[in-house]
Short mmCIF file of N, CA, C and O in Angstrom, two decimals:
data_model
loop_
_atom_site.label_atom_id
_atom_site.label_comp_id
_atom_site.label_asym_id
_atom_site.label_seq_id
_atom_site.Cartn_x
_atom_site.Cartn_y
_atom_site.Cartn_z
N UNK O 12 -59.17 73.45 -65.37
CA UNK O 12 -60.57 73.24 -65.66
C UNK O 12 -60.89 71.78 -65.36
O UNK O 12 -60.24 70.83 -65.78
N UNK O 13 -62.10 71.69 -64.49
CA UNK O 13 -62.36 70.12 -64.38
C UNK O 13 -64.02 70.00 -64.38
O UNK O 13 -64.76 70.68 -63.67
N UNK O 14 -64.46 68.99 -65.34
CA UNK O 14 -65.66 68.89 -65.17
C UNK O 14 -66.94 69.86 -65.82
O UNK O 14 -68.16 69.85 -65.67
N UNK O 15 -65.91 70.77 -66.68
CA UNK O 15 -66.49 71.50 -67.51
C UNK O 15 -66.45 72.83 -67.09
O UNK O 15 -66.83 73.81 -67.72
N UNK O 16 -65.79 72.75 -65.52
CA UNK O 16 -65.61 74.41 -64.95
C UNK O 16 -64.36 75.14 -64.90
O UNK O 16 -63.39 74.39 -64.84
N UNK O 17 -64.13 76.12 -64.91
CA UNK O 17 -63.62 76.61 -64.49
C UNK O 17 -62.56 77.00 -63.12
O UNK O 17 -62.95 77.94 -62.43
N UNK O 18 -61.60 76.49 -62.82
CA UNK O 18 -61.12 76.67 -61.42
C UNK O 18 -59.93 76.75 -61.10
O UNK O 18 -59.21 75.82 -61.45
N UNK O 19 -59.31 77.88 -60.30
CA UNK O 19 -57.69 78.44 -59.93
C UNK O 19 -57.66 77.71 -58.52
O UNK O 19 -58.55 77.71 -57.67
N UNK O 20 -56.72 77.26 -58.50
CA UNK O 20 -56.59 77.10 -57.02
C UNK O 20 -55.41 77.79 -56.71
O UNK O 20 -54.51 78.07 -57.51
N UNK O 21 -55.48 78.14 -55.11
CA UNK O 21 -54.37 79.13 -55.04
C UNK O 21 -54.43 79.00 -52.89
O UNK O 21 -55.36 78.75 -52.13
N UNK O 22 -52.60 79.41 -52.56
CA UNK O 22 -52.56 79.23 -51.81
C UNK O 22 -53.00 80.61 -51.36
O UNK O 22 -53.24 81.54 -52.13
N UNK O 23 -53.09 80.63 -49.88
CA UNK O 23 -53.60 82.26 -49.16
C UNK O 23 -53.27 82.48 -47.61
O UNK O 23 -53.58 81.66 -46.74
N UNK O 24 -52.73 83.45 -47.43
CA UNK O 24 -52.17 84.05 -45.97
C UNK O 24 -53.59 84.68 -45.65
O UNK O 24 -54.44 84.98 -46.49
N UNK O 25 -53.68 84.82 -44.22
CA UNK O 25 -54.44 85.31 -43.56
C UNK O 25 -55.01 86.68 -44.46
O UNK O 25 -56.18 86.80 -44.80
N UNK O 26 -54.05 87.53 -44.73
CA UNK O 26 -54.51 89.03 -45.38
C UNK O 26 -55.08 88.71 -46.81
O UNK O 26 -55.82 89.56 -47.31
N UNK O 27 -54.85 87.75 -47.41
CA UNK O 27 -54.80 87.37 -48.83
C UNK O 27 -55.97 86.86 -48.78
O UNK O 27 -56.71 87.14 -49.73
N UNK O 28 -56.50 86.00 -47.71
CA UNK O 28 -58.06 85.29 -47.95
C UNK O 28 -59.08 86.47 -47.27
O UNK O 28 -60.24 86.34 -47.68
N UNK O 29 -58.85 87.71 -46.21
CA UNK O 29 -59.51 88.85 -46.11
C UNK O 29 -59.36 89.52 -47.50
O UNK O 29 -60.54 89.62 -47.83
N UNK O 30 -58.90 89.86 -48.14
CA UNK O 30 -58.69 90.55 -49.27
C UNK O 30 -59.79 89.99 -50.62
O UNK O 30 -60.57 90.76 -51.19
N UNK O 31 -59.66 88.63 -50.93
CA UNK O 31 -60.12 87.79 -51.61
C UNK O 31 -61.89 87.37 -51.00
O UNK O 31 -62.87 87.11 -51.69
N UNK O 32 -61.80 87.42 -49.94
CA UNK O 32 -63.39 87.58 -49.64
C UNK O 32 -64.01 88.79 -50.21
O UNK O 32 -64.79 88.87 -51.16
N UNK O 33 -63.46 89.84 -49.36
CA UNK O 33 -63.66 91.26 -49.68
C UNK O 33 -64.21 91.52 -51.26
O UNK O 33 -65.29 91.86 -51.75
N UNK O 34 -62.64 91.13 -51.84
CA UNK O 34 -63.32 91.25 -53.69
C UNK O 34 -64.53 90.62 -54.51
O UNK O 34 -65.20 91.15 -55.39
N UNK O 35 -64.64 89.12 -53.91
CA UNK O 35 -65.94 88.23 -54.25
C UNK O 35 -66.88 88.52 -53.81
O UNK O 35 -67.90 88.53 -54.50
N UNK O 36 -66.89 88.88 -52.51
CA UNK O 36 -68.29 88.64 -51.45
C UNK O 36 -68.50 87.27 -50.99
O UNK O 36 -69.56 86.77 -50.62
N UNK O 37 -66.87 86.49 -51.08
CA UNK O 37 -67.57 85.47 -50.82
C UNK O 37 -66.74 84.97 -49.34
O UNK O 37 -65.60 84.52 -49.28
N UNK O 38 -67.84 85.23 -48.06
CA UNK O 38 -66.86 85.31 -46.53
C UNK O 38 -66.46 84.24 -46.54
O UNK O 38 -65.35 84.23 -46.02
N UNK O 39 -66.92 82.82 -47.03
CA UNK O 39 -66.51 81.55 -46.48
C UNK O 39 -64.97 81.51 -47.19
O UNK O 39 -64.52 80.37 -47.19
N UNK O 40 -64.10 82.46 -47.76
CA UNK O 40 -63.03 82.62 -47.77
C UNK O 40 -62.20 82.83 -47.04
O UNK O 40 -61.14 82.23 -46.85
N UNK O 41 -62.69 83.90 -46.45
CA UNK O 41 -61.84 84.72 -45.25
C UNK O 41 -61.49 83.54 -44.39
O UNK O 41 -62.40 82.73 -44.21
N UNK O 42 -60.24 83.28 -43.78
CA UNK O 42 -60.04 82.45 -42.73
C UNK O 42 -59.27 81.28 -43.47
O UNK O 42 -58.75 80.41 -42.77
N UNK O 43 -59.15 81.22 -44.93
CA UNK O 43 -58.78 79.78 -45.27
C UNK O 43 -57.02 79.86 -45.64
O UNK O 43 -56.35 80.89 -45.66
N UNK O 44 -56.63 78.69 -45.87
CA UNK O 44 -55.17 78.52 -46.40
C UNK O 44 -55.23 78.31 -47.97
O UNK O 44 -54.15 78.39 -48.55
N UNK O 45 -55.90 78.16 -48.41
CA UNK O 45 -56.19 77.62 -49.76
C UNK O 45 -57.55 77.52 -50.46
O UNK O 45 -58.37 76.78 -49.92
N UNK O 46 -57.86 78.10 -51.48
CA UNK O 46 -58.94 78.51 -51.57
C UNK O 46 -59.09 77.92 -53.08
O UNK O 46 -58.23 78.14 -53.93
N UNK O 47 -60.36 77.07 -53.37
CA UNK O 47 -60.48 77.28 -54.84
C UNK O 47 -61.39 78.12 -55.34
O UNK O 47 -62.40 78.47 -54.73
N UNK O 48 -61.02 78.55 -56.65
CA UNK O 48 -62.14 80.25 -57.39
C UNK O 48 -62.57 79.04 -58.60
O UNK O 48 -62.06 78.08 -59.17
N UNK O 49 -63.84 79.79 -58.55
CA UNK O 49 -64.73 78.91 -59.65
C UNK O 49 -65.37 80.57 -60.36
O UNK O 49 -65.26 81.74 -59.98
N UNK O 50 -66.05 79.92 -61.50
CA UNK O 50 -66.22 81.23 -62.80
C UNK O 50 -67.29 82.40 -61.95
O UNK O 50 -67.62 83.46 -62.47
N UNK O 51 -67.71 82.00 -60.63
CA UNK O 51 -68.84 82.91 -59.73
C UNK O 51 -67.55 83.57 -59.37
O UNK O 51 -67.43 84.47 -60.20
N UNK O 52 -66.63 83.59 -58.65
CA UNK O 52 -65.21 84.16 -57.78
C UNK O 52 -64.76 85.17 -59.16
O UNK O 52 -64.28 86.28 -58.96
N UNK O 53 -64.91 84.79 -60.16
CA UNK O 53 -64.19 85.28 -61.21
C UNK O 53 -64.59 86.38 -62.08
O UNK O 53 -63.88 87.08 -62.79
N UNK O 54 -66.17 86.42 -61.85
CA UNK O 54 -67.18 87.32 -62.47
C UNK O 54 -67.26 88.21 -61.45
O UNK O 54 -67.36 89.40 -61.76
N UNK O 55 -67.25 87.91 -60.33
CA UNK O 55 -67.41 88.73 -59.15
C UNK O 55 -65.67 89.84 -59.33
O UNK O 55 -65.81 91.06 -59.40
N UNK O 56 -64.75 89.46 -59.36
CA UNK O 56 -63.63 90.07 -59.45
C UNK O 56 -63.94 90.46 -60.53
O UNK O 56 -63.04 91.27 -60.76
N UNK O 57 -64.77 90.47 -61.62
CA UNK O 57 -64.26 90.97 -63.24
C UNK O 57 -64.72 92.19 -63.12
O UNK O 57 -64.30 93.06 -63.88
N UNK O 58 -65.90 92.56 -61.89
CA UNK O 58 -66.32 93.58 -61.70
C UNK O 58 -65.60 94.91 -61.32
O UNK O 58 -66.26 95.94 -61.49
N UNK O 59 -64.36 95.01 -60.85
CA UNK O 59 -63.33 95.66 -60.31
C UNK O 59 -62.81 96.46 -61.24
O UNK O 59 -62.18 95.85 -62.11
N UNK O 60 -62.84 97.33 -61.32
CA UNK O 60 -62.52 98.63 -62.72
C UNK O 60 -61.10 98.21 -62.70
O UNK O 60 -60.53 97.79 -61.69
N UNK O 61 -60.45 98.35 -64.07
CA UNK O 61 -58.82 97.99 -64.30
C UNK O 61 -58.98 96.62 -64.14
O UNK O 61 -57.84 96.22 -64.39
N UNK O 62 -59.77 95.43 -63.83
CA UNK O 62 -59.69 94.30 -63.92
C UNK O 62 -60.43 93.19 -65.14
O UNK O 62 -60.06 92.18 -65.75
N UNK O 63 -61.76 94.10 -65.06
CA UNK O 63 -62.32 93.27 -65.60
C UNK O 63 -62.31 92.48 -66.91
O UNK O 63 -62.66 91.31 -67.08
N UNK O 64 -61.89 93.25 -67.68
CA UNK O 64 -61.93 92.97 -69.50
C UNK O 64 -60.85 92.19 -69.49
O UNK O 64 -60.98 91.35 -70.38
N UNK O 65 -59.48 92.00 -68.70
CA UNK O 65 -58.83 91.12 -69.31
C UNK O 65 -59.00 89.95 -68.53
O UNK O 65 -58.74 88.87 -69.07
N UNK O 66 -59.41 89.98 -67.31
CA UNK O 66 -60.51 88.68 -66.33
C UNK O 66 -61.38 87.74 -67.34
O UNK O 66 -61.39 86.51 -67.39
N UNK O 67 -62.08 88.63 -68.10
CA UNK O 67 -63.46 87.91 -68.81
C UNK O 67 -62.55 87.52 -69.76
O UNK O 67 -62.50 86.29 -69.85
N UNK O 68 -61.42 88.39 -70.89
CA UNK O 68 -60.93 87.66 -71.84
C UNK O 68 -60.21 86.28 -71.55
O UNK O 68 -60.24 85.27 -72.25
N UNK O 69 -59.65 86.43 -70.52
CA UNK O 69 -58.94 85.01 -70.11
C UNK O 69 -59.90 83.93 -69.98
O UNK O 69 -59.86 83.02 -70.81
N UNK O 70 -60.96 83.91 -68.81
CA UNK O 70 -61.78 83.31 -68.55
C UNK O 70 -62.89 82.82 -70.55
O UNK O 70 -63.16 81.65 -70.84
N UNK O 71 -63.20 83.85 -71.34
CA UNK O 71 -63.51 83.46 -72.60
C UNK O 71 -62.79 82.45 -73.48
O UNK O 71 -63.40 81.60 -74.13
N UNK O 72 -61.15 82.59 -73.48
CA UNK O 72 -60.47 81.75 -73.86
C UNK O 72 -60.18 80.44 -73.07
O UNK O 72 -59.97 79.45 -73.77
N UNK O 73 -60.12 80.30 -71.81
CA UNK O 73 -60.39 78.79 -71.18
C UNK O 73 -61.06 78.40 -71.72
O UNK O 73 -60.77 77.39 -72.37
N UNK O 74 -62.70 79.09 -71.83
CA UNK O 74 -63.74 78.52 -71.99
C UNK O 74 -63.91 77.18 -73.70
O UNK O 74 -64.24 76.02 -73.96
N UNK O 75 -63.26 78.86 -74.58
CA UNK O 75 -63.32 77.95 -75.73
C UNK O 75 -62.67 77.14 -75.77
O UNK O 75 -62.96 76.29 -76.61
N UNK O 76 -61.21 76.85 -74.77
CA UNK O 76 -60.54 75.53 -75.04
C UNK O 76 -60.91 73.94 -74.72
O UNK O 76 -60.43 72.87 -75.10
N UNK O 77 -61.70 74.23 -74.06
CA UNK O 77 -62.08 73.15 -73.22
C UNK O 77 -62.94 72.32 -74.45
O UNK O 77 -63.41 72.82 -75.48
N UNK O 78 -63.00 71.04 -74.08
CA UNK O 78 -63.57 69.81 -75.20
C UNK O 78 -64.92 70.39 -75.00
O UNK O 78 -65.21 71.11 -74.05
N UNK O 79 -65.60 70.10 -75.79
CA UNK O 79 -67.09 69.83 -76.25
C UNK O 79 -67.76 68.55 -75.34
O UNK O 79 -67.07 67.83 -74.62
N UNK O 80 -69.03 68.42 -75.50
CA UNK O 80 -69.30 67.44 -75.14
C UNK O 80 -69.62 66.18 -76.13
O UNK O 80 -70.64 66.33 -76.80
N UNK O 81 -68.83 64.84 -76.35
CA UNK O 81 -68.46 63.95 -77.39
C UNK O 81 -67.42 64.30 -77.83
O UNK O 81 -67.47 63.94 -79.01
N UNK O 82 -66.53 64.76 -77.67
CA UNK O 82 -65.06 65.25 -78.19
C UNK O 82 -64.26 63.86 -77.56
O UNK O 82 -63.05 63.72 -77.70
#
């Protein structure tokens, strides 16, 4: 998490960043070596039946860990 967001970074093979577009909708993936997912990449995948609920629970618990603002 940086900056108050949310974000995986992760490496990616050719099939892995087609795949990972595919699931987001997001094309400016497709084609890359390394990709970072922000909480839009993440909501978009939570949508995926068998994925979602434990996507959002993870993503809920980052959330609450993260400092406050004045912490």
């Amino acid at each position: 998490m940086t900056g108050g967001r949310v974000i995986a970074c992760m490496k990616l093979n050719y099939e892995k960043a087609a795949v990972l577009a595919a699931l987001t909708g997001d094309e400016s993936l497709r084609g890359k070596k390394r990709a970072t997912l922000t909480a839009k990449h993440l909501f978009a995948m939570a949508r995926i039946k068998g994925v979602g609920w434990g996507l959002l629970r993870w993503y809920a618990g980052v959330m609450a860990e993260r400092p406050k603002h004045g912490e």
